[in-house]
Coordinates of N, CA, C and O in Angstrom, one line a residue:
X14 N 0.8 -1.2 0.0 CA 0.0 0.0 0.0 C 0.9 1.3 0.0 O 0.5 2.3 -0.6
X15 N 2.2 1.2 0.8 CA 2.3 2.2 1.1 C 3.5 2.6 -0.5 O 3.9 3.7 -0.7
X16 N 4.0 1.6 -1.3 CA 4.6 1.7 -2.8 C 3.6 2.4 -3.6 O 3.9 2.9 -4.7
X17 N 2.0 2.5 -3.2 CA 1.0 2.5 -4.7 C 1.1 4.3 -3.8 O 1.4 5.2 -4.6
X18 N 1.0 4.7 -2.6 CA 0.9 6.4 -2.5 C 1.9 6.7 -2.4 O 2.0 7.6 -1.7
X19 N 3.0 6.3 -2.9 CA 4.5 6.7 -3.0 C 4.6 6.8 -4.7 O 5.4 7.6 -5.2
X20 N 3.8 6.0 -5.3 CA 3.9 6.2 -6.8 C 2.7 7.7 -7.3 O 2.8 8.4 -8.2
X21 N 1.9 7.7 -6.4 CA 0.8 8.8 -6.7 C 1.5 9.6 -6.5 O 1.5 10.4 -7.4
X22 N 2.2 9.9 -5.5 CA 2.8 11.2 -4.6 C 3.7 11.6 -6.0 O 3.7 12.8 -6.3
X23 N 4.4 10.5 -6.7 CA 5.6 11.1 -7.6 C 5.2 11.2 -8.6 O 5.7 12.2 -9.1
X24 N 4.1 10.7 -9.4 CA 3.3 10.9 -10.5 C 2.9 12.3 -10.3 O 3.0 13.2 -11.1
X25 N 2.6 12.2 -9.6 CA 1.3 14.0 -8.8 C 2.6 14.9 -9.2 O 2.4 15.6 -10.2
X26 N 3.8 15.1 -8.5 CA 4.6 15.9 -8.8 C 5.2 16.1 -9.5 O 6.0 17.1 -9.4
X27 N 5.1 14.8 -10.8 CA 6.0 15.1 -12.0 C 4.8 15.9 -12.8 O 5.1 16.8 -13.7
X28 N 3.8 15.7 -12.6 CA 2.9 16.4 -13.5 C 2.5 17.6 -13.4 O 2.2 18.4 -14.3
X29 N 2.3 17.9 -11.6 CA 2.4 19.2 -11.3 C 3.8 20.3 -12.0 O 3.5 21.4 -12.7
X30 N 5.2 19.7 -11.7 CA 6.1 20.6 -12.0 C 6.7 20.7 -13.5 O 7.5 21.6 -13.8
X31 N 6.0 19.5 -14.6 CA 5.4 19.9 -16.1 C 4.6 20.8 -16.4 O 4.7 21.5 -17.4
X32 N 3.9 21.0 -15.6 CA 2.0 21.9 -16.2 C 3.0 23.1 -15.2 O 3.9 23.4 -16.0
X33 N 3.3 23.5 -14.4 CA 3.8 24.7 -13.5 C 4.6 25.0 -15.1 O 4.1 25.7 -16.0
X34 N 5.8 24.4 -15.1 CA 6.5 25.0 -15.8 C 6.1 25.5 -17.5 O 6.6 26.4 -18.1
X35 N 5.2 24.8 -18.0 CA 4.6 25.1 -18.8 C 3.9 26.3 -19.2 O 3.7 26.8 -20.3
X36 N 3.6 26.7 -17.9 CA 2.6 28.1 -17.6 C 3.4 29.0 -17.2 O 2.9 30.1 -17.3
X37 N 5.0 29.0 -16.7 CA 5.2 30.5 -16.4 C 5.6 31.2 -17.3 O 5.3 31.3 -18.5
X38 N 6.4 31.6 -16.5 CA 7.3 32.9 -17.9 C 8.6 32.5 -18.1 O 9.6 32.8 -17.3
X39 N 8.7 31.7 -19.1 CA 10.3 31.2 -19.2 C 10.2 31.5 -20.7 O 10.5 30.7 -21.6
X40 N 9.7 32.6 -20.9 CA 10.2 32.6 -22.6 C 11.6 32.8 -22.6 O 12.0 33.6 -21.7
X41 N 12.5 32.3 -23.4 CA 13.3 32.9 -23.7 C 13.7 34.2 -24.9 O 13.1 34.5 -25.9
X42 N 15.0 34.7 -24.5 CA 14.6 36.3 -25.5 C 15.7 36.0 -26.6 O 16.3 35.0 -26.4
X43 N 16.2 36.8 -27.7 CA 16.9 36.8 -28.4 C 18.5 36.6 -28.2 O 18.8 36.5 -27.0
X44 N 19.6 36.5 -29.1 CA 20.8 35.8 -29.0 C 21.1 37.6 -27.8 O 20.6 38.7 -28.0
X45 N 22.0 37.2 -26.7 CA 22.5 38.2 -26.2 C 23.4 38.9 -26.2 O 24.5 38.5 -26.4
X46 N 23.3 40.6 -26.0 CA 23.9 41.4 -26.9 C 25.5 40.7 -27.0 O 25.9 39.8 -26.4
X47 N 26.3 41.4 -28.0 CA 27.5 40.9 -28.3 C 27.9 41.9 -29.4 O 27.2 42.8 -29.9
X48 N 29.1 41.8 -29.7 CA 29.5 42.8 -31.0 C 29.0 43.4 -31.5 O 29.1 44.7 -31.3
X49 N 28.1 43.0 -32.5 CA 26.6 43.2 -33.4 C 25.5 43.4 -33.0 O 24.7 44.3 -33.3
X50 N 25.2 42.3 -31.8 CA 23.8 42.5 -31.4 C 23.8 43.6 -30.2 O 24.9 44.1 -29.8
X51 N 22.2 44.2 -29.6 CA 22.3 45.1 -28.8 C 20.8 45.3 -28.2 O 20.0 44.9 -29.1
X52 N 20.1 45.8 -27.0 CA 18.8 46.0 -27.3 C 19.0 47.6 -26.8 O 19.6 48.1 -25.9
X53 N 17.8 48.1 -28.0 CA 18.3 49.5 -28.2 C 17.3 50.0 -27.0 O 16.3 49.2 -27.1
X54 N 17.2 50.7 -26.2 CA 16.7 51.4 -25.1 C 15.6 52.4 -25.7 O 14.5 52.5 -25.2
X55 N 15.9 52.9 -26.6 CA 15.1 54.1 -27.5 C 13.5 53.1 -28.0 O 12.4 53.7 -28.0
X56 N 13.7 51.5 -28.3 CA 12.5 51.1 -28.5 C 11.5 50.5 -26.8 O 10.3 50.1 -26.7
X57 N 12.1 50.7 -26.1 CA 11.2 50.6 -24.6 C 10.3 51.4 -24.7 O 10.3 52.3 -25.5
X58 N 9.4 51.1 -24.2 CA 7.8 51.3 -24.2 C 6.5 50.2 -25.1 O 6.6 49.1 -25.5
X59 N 5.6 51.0 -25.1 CA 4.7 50.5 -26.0 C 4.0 51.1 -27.4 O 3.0 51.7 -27.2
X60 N 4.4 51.0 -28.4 CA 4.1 51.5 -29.3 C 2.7 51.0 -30.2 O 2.8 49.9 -30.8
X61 N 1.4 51.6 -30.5 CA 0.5 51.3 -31.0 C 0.4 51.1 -32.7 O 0.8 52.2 -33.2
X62 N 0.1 50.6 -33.4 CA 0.4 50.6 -34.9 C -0.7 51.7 -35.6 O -1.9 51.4 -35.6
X63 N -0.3 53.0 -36.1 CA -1.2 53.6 -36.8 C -0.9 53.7 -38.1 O -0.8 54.9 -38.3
X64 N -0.7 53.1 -39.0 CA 0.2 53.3 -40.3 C 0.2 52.1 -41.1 O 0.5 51.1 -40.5
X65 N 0.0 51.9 -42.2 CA 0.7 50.8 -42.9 C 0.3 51.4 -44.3 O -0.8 51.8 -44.7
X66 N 1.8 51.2 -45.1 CA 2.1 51.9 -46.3 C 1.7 53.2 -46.5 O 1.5 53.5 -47.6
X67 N 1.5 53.9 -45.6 CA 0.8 55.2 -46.1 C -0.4 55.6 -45.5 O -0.9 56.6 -45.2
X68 N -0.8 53.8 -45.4 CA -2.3 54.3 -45.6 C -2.4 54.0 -44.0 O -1.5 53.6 -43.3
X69 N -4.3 54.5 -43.3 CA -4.8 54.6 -42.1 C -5.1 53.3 -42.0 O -5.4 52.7 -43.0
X70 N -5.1 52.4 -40.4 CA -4.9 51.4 -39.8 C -6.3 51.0 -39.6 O -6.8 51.6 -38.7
X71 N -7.2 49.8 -40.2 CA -8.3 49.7 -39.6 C -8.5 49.3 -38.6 O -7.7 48.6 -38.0
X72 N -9.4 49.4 -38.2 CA -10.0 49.1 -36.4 C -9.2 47.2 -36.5 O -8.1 47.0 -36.0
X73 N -9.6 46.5 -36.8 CA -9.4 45.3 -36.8 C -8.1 44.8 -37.2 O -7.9 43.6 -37.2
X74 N -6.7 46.1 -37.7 CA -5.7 45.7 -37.8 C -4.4 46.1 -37.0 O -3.2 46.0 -37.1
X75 N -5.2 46.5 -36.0 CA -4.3 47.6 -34.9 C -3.6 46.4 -34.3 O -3.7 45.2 -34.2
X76 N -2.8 47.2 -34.0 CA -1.8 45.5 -33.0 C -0.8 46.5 -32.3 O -0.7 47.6 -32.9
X77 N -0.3 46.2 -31.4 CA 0.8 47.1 -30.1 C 2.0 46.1 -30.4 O 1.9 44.9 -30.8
X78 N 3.0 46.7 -30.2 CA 4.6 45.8 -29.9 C 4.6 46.8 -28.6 O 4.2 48.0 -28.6
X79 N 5.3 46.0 -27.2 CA 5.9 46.2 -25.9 C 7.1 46.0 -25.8 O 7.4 44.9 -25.6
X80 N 8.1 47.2 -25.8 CA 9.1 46.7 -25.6 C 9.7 46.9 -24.1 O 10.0 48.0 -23.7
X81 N 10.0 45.6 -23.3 CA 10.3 45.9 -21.8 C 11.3 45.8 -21.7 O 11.5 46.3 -20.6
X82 N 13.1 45.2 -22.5 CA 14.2 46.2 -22.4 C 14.4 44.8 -22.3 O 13.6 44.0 -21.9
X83 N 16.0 44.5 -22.7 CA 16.8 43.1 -22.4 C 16.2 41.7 -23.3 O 16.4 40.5 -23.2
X84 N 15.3 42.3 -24.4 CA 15.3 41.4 -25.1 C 13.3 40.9 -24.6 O 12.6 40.2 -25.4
X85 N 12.9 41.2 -23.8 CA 11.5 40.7 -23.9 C 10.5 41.8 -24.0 O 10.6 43.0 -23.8
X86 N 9.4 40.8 -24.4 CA 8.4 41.9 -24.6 C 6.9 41.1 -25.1 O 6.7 40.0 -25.6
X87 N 6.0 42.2 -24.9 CA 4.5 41.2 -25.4 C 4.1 42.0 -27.1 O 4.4 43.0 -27.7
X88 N 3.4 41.0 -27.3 CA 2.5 41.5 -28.8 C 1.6 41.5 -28.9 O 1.2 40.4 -28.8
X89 N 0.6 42.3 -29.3 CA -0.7 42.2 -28.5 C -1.4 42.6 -30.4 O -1.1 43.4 -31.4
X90 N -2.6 41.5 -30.2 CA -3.0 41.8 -31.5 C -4.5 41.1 -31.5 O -5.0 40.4 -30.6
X91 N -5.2 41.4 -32.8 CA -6.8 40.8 -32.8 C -6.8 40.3 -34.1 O -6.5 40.7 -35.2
X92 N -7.9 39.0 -33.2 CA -7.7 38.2 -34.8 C -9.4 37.9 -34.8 O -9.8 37.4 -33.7
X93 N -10.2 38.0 -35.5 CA -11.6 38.3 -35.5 C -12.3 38.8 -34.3 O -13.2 38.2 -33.7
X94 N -11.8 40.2 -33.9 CA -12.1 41.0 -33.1 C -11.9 40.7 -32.0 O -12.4 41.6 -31.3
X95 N -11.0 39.6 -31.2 CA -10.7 39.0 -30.2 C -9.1 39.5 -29.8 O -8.1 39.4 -30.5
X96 N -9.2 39.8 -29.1 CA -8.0 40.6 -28.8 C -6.9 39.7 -28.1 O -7.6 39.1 -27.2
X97 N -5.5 39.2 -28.2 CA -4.7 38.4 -28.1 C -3.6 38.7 -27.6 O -3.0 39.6 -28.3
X98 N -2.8 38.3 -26.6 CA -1.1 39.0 -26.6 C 0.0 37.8 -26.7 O -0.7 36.8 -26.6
X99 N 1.1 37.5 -26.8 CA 1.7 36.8 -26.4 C 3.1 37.3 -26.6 O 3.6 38.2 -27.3
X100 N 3.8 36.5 -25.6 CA 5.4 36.9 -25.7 C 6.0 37.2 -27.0 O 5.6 36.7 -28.0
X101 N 6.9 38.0 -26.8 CA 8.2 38.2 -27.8 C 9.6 38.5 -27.3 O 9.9 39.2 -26.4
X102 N 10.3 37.7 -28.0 CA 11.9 38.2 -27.7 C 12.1 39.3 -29.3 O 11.4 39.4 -30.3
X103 N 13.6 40.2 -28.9 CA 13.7 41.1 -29.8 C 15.3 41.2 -29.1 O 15.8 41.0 -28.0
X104 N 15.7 41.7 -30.3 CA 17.6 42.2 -29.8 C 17.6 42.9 -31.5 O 17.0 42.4 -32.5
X105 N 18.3 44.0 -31.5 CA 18.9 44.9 -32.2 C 20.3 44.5 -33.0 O 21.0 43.7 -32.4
X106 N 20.5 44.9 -34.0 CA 22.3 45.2 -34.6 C 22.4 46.2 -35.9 O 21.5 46.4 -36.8
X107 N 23.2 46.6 -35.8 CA 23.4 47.7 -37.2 C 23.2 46.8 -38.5 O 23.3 45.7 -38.9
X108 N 23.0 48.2 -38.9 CA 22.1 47.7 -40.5 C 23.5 47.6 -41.3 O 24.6 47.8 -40.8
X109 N 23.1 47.1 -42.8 CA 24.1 46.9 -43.5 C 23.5 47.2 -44.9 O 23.9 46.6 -45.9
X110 N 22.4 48.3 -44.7 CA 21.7 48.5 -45.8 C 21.8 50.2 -46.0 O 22.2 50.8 -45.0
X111 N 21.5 50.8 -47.0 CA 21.1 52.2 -46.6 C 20.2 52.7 -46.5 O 19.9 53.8 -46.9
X112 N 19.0 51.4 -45.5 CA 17.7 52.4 -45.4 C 17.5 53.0 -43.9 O 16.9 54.0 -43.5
X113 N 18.2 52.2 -43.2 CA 18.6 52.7 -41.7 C 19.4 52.0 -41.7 O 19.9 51.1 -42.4
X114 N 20.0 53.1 -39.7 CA 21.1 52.5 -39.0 C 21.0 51.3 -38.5 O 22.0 50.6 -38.4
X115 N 19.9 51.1 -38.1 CA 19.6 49.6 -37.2 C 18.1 48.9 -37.7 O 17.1 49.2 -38.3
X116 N 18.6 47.8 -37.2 CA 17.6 46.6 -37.6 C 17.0 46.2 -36.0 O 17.5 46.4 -34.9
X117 N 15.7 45.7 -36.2 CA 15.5 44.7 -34.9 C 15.0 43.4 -35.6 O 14.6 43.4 -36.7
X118 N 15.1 42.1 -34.5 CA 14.5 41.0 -35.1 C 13.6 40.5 -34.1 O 13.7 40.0 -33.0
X119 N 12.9 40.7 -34.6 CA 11.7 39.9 -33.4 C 11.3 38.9 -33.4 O 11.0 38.6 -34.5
X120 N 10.9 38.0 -32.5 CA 10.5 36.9 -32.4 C 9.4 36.8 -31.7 O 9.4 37.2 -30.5
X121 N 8.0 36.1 -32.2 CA 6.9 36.0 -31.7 C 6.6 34.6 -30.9 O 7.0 33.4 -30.9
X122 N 5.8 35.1 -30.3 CA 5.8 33.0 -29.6 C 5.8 31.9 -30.7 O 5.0 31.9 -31.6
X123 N 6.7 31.2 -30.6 CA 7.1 29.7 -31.5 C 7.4 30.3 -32.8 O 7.3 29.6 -33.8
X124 N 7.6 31.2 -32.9 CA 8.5 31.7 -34.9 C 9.8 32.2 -35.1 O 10.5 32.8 -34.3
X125 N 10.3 31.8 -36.2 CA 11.4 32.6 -36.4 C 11.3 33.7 -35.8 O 10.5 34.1 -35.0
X126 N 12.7 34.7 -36.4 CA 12.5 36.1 -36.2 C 12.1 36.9 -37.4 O 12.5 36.7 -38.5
X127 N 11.5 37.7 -37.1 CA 11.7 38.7 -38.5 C 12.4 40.0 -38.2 O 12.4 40.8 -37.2
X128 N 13.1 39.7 -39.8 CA 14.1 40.9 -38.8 C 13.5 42.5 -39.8 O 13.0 42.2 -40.9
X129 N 13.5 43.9 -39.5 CA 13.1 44.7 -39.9 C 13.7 46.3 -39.6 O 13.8 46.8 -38.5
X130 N 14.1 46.8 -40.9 CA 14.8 48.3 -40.8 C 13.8 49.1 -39.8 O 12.6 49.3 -40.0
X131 N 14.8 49.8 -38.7 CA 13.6 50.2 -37.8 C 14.5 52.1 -37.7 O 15.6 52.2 -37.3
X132 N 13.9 53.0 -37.9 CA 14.0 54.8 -37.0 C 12.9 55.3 -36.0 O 12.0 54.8 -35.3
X133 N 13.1 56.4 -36.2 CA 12.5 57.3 -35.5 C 12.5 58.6 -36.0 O 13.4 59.2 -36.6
X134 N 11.0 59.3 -35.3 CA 10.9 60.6 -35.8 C 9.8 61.4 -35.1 O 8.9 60.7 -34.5
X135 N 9.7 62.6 -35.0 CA 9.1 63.2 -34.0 C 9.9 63.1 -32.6 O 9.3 62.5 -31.8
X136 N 10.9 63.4 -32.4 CA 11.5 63.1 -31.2 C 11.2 62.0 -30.4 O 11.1 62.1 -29.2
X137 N 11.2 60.8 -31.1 CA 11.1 59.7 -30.9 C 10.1 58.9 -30.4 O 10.2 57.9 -29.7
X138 N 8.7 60.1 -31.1 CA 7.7 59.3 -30.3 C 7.3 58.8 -31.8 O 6.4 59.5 -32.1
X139 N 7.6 58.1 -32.7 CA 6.9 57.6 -33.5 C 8.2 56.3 -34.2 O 9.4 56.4 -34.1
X140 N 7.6 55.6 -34.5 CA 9.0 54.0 -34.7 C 8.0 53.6 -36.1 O 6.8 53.4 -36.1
X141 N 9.0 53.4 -37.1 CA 8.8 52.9 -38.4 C 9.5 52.0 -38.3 O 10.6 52.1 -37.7
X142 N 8.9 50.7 -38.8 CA 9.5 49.5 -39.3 C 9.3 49.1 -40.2 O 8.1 48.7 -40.3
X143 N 10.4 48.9 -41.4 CA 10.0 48.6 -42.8 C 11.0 47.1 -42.9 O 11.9 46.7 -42.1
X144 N 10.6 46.3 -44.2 CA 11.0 44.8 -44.4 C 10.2 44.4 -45.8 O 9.0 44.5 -45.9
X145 N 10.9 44.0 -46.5 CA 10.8 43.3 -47.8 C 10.1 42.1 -47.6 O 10.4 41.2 -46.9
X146 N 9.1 42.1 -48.3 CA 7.9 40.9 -48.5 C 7.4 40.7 -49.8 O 6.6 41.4 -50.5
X147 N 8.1 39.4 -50.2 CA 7.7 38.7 -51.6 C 6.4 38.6 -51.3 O 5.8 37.9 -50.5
X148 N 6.1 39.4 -52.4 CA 4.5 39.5 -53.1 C 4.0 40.8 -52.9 O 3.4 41.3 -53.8
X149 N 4.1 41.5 -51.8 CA 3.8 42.8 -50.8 C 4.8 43.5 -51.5 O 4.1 44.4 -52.0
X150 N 6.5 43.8 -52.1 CA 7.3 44.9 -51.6 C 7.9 45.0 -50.8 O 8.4 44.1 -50.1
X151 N 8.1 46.8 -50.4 CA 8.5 46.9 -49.1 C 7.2 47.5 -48.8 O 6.4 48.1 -49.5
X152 N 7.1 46.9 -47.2 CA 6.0 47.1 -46.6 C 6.8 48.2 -45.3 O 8.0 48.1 -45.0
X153 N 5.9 49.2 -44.7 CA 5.9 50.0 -44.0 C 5.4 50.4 -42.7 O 4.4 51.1 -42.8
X154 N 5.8 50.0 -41.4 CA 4.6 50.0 -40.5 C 5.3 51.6 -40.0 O 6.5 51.9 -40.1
X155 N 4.0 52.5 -39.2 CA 4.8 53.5 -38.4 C 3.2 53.1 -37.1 O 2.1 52.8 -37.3
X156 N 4.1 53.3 -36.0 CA 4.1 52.9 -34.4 C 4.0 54.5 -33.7 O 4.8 55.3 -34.0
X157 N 3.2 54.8 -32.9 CA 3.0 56.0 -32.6 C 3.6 55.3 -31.0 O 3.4 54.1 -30.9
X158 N 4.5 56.2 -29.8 CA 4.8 55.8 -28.5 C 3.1 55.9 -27.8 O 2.6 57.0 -28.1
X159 N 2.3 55.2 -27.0 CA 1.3 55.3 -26.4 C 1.5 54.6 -24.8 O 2.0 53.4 -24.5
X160 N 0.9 55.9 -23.9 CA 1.0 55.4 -22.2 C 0.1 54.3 -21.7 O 0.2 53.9 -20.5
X161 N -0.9 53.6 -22.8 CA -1.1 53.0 -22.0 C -2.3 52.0 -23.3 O -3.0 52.7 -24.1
X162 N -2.2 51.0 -23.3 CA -3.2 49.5 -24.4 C -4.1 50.1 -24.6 O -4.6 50.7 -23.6
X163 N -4.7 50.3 -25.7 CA -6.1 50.8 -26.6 C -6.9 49.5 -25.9 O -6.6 48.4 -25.3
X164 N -8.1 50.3 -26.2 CA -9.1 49.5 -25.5 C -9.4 48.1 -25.7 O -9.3 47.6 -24.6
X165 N -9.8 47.3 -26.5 CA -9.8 46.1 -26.8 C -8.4 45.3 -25.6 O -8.5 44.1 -25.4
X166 N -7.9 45.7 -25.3 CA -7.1 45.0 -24.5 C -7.2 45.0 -22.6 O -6.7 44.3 -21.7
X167 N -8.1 46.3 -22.8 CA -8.1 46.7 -21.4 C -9.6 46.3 -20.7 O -10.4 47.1 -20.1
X168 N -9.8 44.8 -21.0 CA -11.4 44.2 -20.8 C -11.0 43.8 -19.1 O -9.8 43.6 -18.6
X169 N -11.8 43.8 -18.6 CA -11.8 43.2 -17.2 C -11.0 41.8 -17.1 O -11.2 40.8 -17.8
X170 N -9.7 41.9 -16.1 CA -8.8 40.5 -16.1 C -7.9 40.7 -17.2 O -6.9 40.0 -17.2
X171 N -8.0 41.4 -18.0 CA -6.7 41.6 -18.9 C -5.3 42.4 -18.5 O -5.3 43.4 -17.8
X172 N -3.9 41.9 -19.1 CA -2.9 41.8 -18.7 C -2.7 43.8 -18.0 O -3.6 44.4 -18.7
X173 N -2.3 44.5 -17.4 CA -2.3 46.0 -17.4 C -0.9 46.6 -18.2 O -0.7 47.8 -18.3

């Protein structure tokens, strides 16, 4: 008897400390800074998306990038009006193009990175990121800095 609650007791806590670990915060963030790489301090905060190619952002294409410094950050976006965030890692390195100085690569939960020419303007309250997309061009996002998640995000129980 006392081998069969000795086998529950260990079962119980291998499963417990699988599902725990599964749920916290262990994302990991991008390769760490080094020569090339870097995370640039100027993209900290949260930036809201008002822009793409030119044109105005529809209600249903809005999405936020968070950047909290050292490589992590959330993404917060809606996909049939359902509002969504999940981790991201991100780290910086100079460009080697001449459309900007710096690049960032971001990484969304379980994807590659994409990596994307990133400035600034308006005394840095506004962040363009542009990136080459077969079929698309170059595509253009501009990010206005905002204090605080557009509404869809800010439902009762949602992250602050």
């Amino acid at each position: 008897m006392k081998k069969i609650y000795t086998w529950l007791l260990l079962s119980a806590s291998l499963i417990c400390s699988v599902a725990l670990t599964s749920c916290g915060d262990n994302w990991v963030p991008g390769p760490a800074p080094g020569y090339d790489d870097f995370y640039d301090p100027a993209l900290t905060g949260l930036w809201e998306l008002t822009e793409i190619n030119g044109g105005y952002v529809l209600p249903s294409e809005v999405n936020c990038l968070e950047f909290n410094g050292n490589g992590r950050g959330w993404y917060y976006y809606l996909r049939g009006g359902t509002p969504y965030e999940e981790p991201m890692s991100y780290w910086c390195q100079y460009s080697v193009n001449n459309v900007s100085d710096f690049q960032v690569n971001i990484r969304y939960s379980g994807s590659s990175p994409s990596t994307m020419n990133y400035w600034f303007s308006h005394g840095g309250n506004y962040l363009y990121m542009e990136w080459y997309s077969y079929g698309h061009g170059v595509v253009t996002y501009v990010y206005r800095s905002v204090s605080s998640l557009p509404r869809p995000w800010q439902a009762p129980g949602a992250r602050p």
